[in-house]
Short mmCIF file of C-alpha atoms in Angstrom, two decimals:
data_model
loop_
_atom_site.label_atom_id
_atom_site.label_comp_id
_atom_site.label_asym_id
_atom_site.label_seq_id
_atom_site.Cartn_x
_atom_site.Cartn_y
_atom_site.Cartn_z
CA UNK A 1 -10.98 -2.98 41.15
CA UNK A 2 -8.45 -3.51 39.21
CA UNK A 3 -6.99 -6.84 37.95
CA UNK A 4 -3.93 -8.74 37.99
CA UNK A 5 -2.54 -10.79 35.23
CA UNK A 6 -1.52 -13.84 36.15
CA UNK A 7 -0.63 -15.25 32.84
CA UNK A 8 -2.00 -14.64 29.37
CA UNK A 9 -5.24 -16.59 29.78
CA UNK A 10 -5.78 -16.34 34.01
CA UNK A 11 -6.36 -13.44 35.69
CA UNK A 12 -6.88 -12.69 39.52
CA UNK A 13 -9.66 -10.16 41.18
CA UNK A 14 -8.93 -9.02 44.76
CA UNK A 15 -12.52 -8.51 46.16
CA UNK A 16 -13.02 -6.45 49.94
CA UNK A 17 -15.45 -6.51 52.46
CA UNK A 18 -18.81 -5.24 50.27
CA UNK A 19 -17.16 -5.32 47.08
CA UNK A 20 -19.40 -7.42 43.69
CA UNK A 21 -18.26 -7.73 40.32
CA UNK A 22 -20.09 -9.86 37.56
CA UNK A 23 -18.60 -13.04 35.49
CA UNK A 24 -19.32 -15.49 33.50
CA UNK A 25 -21.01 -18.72 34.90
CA UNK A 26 -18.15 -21.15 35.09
CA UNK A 27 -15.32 -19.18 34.42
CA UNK A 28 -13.91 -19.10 38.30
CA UNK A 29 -10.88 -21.30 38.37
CA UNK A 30 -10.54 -21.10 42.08
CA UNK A 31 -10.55 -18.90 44.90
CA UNK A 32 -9.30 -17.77 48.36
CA UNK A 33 -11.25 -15.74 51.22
CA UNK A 34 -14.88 -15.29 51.76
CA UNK A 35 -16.35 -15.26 48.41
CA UNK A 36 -20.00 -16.17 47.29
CA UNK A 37 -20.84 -17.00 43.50
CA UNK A 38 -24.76 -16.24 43.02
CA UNK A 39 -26.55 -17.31 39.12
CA UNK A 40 -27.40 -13.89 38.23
CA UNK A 41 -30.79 -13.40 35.77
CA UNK A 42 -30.07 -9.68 35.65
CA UNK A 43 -27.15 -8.93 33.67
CA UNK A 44 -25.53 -6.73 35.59
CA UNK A 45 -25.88 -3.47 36.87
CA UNK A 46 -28.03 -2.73 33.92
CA UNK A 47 -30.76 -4.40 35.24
CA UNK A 48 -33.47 -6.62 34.09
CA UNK A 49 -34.19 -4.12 31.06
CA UNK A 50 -31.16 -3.93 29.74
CA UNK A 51 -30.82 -8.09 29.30
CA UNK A 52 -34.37 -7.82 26.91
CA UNK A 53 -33.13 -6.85 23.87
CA UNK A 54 -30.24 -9.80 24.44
CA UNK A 55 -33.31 -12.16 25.24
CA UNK A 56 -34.99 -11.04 21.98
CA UNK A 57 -32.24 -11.99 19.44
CA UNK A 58 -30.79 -14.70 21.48
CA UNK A 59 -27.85 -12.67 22.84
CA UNK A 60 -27.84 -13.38 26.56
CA UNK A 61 -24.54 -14.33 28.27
CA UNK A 62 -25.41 -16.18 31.86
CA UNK A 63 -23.56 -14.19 34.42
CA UNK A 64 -22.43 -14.52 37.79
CA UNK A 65 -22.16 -11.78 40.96
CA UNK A 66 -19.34 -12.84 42.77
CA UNK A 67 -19.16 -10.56 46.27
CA UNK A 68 -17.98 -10.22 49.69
CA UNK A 69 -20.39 -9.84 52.35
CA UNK A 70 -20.24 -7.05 54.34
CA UNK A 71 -18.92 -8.60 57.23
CA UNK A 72 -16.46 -10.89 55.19
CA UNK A 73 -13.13 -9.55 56.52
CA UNK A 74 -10.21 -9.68 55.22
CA UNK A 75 -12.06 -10.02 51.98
CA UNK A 76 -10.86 -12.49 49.31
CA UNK A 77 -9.41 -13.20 45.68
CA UNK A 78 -10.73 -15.14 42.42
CA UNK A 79 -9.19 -16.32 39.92
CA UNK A 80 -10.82 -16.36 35.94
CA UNK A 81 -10.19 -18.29 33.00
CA UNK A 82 -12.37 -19.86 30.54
CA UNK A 83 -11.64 -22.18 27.67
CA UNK A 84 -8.16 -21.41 27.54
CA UNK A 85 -9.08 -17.72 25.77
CA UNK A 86 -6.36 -15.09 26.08
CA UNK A 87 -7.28 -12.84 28.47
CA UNK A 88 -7.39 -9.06 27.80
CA UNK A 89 -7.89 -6.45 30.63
CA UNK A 90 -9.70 -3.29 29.87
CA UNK A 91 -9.56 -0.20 32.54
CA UNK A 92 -12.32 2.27 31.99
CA UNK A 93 -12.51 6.26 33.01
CA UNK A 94 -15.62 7.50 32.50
CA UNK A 95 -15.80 5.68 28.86
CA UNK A 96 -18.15 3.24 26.90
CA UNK A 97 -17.01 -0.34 26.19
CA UNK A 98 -18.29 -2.24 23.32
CA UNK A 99 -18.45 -5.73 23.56
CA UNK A 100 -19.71 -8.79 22.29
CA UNK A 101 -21.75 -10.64 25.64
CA UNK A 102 -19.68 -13.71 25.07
CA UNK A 103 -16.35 -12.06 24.83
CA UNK A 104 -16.82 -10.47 28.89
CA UNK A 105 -14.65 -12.63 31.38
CA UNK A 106 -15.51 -10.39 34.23
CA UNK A 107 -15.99 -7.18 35.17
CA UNK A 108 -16.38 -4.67 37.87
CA UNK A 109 -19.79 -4.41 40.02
CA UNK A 110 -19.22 -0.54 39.63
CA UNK A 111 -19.96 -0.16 35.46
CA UNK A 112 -23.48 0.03 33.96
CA UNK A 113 -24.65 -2.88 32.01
CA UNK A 114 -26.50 -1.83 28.82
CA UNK A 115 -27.19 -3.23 24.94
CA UNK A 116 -26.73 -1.31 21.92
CA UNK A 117 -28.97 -2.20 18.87
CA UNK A 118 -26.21 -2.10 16.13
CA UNK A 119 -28.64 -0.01 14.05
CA UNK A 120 -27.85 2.99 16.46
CA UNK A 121 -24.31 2.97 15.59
CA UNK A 122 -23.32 2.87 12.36
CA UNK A 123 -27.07 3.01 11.16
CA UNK A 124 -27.97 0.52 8.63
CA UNK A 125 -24.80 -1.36 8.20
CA UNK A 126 -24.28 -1.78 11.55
CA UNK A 127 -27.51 -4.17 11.56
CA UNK A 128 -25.91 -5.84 8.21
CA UNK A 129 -22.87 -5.77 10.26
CA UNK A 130 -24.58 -7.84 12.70
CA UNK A 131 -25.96 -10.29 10.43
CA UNK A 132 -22.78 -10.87 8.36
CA UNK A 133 -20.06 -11.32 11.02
CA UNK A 134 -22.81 -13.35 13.69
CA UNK A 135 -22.13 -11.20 16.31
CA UNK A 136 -25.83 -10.48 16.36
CA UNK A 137 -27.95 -6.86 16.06
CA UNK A 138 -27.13 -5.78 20.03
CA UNK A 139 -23.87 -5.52 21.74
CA UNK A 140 -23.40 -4.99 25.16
CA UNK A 141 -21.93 -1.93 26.75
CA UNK A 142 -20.12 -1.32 29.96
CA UNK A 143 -19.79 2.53 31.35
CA UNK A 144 -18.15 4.41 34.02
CA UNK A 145 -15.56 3.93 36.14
CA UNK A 146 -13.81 0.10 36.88
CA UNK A 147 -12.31 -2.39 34.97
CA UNK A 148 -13.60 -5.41 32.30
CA UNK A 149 -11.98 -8.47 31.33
CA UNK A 150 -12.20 -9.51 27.84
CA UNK A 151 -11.65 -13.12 25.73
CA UNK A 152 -10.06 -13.60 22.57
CA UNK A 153 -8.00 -15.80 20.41
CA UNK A 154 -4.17 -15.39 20.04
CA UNK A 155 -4.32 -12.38 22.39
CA UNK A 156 -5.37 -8.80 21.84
CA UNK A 157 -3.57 -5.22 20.45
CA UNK A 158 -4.80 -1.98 21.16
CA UNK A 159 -5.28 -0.01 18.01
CA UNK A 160 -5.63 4.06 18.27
CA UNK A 161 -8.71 5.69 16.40
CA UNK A 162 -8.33 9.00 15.67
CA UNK A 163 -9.95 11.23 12.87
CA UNK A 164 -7.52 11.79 11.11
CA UNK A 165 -6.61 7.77 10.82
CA UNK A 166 -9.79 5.66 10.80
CA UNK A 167 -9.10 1.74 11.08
CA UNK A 168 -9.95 -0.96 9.59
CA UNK A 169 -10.65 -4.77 10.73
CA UNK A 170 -11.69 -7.64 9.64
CA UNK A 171 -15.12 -8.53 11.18
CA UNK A 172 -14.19 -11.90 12.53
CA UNK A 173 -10.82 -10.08 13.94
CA UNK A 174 -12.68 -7.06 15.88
CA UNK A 175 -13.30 -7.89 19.53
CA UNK A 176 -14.66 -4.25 21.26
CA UNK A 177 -13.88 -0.88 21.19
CA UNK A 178 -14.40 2.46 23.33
CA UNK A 179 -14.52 5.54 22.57
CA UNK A 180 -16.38 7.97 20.41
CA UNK A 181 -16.39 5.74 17.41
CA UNK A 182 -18.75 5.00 14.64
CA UNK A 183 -18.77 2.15 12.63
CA UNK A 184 -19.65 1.25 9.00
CA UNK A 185 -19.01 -2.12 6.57
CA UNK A 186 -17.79 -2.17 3.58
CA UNK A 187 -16.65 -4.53 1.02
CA UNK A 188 -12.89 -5.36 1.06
CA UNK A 189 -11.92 -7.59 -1.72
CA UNK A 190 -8.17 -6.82 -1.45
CA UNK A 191 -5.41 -9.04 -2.06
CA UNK A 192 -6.84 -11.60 0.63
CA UNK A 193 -9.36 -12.24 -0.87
CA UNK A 194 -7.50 -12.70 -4.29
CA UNK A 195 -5.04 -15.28 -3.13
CA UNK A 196 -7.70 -17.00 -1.14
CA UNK A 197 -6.15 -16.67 2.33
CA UNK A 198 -9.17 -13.56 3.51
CA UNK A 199 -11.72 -14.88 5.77
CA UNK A 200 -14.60 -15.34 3.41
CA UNK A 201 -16.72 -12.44 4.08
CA UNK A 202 -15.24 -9.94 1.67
CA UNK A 203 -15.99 -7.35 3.99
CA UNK A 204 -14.23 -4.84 6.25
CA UNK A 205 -15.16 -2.79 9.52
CA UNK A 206 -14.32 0.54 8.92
CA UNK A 207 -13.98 2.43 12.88
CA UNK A 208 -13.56 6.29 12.94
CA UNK A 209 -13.96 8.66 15.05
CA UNK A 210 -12.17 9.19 18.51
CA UNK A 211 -11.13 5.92 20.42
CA UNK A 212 -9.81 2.40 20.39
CA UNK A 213 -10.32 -0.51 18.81
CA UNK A 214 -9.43 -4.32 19.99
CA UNK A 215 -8.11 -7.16 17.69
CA UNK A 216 -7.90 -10.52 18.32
CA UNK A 217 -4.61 -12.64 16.24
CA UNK A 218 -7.21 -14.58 14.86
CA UNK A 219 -10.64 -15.09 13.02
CA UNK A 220 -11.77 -17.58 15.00
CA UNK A 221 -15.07 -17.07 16.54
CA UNK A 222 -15.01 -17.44 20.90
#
């Protein structure tokens, strides 16, 4: 199900007969059709078991299903927004999204829900990752085939990962990424940091791999 853009910070979903996708709770902006919004305790189609380990550390985003009923013809469209975020949309193949809970608009009923504890990826310093930037020791995952929408601030830019040309991104900056990519911090006290202008960290996420990597115009925190 893919979306349409409506503007920078709106975008549409254009739901059919049977058709659920997840959002967050309050970010539908209005709507036409046969829609129902249901508070969803789940997360997701990852289940009850993938939301623990968001419980645990405090991580849970409230969702939403948002569906048409079987016998809703001609089906129906919502509109998302929330807080005024730029809105980023995200089509998936077969891939892994990473993604902070907070950061997910919407997304498509058909991906798998699932958290990643940071450790797994990038081993140790992608728990002190976790702890420096405050995005936490899970991150939420979306697989398969459909489409997400992402927040950010100042908008979004697709960055390529390759092996050959790793990338790095300021913590605050970094908003998800797909792909076969590992991650690892380091410290970065460049000429930010010496003119006083770098975020305060004095760190850098260093992405390599095979994949891509999405950066928000800002270091402001959603």
């Amino acid at each position: 199900m893919p979306f349409t853009v409506l503007n920078s910070r709106m975008v549409e979903a254009r739901l059919t007969p049977g058709m659920r996708m997840f959002s967050q709770r309050g970010a539908m902006l209005a709507y036409r059709g046969d829609v129902t919004f249901t508070p969803n305790i789940q997360g997701g189609q990852g289940g009850l078991g993938s939301m623990i380990g968001r419980r645990v550390a405090g991580e849970a985003a409230p969702l939403m299903t948002v569906e048409v009923p079987p016998g809703g013809a001609p089906g129906g469209t919502v509109m998302f927004g929330h807080g005024g975020h730029h809105v980023h949309v995200v089509d998936l193949t077969g891939e892994t999204l990473y993604v902070e809970a907070d950061r997910l608009l919407a997304f498509d009923g058909t991906l798998e829900q699932g958290t990643m504890f940071m450790g797994s990826q990038g081993g140790v310093m992608g728990m002190v990752r976790g702890q420096v930037t405050g995005q936490g020791l899970f991150t939420t995952t979306l697989k398969g085939h459909g489409s997400a929408a992402v927040m950010a601030h100042g908008g979004v830019v697709e960055l390529p990962i390759t092996p050959q040309r790793p990338v790095h991104v300021d913590p605050q900056a970094y908003v998800a990424h797909r792909g076969d990519v590992r991650n690892k911090l380091s410290t970065a006290l460049g000429w930010r940091d010496m003119v006083g202008r770098g975020s305060g960290e004095g760190f850098q996420l260093e992405l390599s791999g095979q994949g891509t990597v999405y950066v928000q115009a800002s270091e402001e925190k959603l």
